């Protein structure tokens, strides 16, 4: 694969001196403007320093994008113009439909109020005592520009709302453009367009920016630029961007240890110092206009107050904390004697240790993107006090991995759906019944799916040599080529493949974990409130009555074989004649089907991902859930059929063991007979 500029093997000590000179000069100018004593409202309100700082921050972001795009601009046939035309059309389409979606009222109202306040009072008076603002200062620069436009034009109503939402939508556009630039510089063409569309038209990311009206695209854009700058060995620029990201939203702090370890491993100590200076200088530039009238440590107090404000297990994030402790409970409650807050933060220690090991083992381009993706995903899954929107950056960092690796492409598709559901379900709930039930079964199911995806990601990349094994594997890029190669096989080749099929996958600890999560999640869905509705529903009128006839040894007309009715009868005999007991047998069999499907997928496809996805589809499919929660007969024969198929593939794999083969054949016959 040809790379235009991202060859990081020979540029370890290329200091970005122009950027450092610019940052230091801007720091001196902003500090002087912020501290200069004057009765002038322009200076006392922080407007002068704020205008300078805003231009500096915008210039840093613009400089980074242009720096990465220059090789494409200079190179003919780069397709950058075409990509920008497509993105421009998509952006205007988004802008056109925003008026149709009023957004989430409290958040939109806060943005509009903050935009108006900073436009009228200036930065130095924005964080007034008793006035609620829980955002760090950088996004307020964008709201300041929006508020100024609203005041200048006299806009109101929907027009004013659209103006205030526009900064996030612009960041959304730049995020897709940056993805295209990065992938195109790696030598991809179709992959670059695919990655761009995967960001620009991603359903979950669209919902966040357009329907909800949130600003997660801004932090994600700056974080992505920071990681790409790190790959370019532009460490001063990377850490300056990291400072901006942290001051957009505090969630960006999660990525700093990854960038820090990478910098320590790849640079000499002089670069450590200059990178740290860039981080500090850009941070001061961003904070200085807001500093007047506040104590020197006010930014730390703001972060602490924001973190303490949401002292809950999970603030509507469908993650591990939601699974083990429920949604929106105080994070001081204890699990096995440990407060949930301590448990969640403690789980981050092995996460960072694993990421450090991954980076130490292979410090290459793919590793940095994988580590960045995993730390954001892991923080969302393991930490307490997570909001539903914090999964958004995960999708953006997954795109470059998904372009090259089929496993990550599948993970990307599933996380897109779970993120979309998390956002849509929470928004609907907040606008109707206000709060989700702490053990809402849909939330728990999606939390289990997210946890399964996290386990698969870690397991797929924990073995030795994983990075090298994937170097030639394409996701989107080679999808159609692989499909053509698969369908071009002749019948003779297929026959040879059957005779020389590879050995079954060995059973690993991750299989036990994944199987337990799948079956446990399926059991929750199938047994939760199994007695509801507390009366006969549709075909239960036939089968429950027939089960009662069996128990009473009464003659009756039975058009079906007896086994499924005997399962219903067993529940009545064991637990009494009531709705829960009619259905408990089917619930157990339907739960078992999920585990059987995982085992079948392993045997059929020699792939843990295929097995997990197949089982996940069974666990979540509406028809399988309904047939498992009602006293009907279908789930019984379907499950036994799955058992017979599992035994068939086991029979195929036992060519070298005739005795075991005969036993498997007998068991398969029994399953088919049942």
mmCIF file of C-alpha atoms in Angstrom, residues 22 47 84 90 137 167 173 269 277 319-320 331 370 378 403 426 505 511 568 571 591 672 674:
data_model
loop_
_atom_site.group_PDB
_atom_site.id
_atom_site.type_symbol
_atom_site.label_atom_id
_atom_site.label_comp_id
_atom_site.label_asym_id
_atom_site.label_seq_id
_atom_site.Cartn_x
_atom_site.Cartn_y
_atom_site.Cartn_z
ATOM 1 C CA UNK A 22 3.034 30.805 16.985
ATOM 2 C CA UNK A 47 -13.827 40.343 24.763
ATOM 3 C CA UNK A 84 -15.621 18.117 -0.641
ATOM 4 C CA UNK A 90 -24.634 16.350 2.494
ATOM 5 C CA UNK A 137 -14.659 27.184 27.846
ATOM 6 C CA UNK A 167 -20.943 24.911 14.997
ATOM 7 C CA UNK A 173 -18.556 18.178 8.074
ATOM 8 C CA UNK A 269 13.170 14.051 26.214
ATOM 9 C CA UNK A 277 4.840 23.349 26.635
ATOM 10 C CA UNK A 319 -22.755 -0.130 29.668
ATOM 11 C CA UNK A 320 -21.320 -2.477 32.298
ATOM 12 C CA UNK A 331 -22.686 5.483 42.489
ATOM 13 C CA UNK A 370 -6.840 0.784 17.905
ATOM 14 C CA UNK A 378 -13.534 1.101 27.379
ATOM 15 C CA UNK A 403 -11.991 0.032 6.321
ATOM 16 C CA UNK A 426 -33.127 7.841 26.051
ATOM 17 C CA UNK A 505 -11.498 -23.779 16.994
ATOM 18 C CA UNK A 511 -15.663 -18.541 24.637
ATOM 19 C CA UNK A 568 -45.807 -27.206 28.957
ATOM 20 C CA UNK A 571 -44.058 -26.715 33.959
ATOM 21 C CA UNK A 591 -32.570 -19.421 26.144
ATOM 22 C CA UNK A 672 -34.053 -35.392 14.935
ATOM 23 C CA UNK A 674 -37.453 -35.579 19.193
#
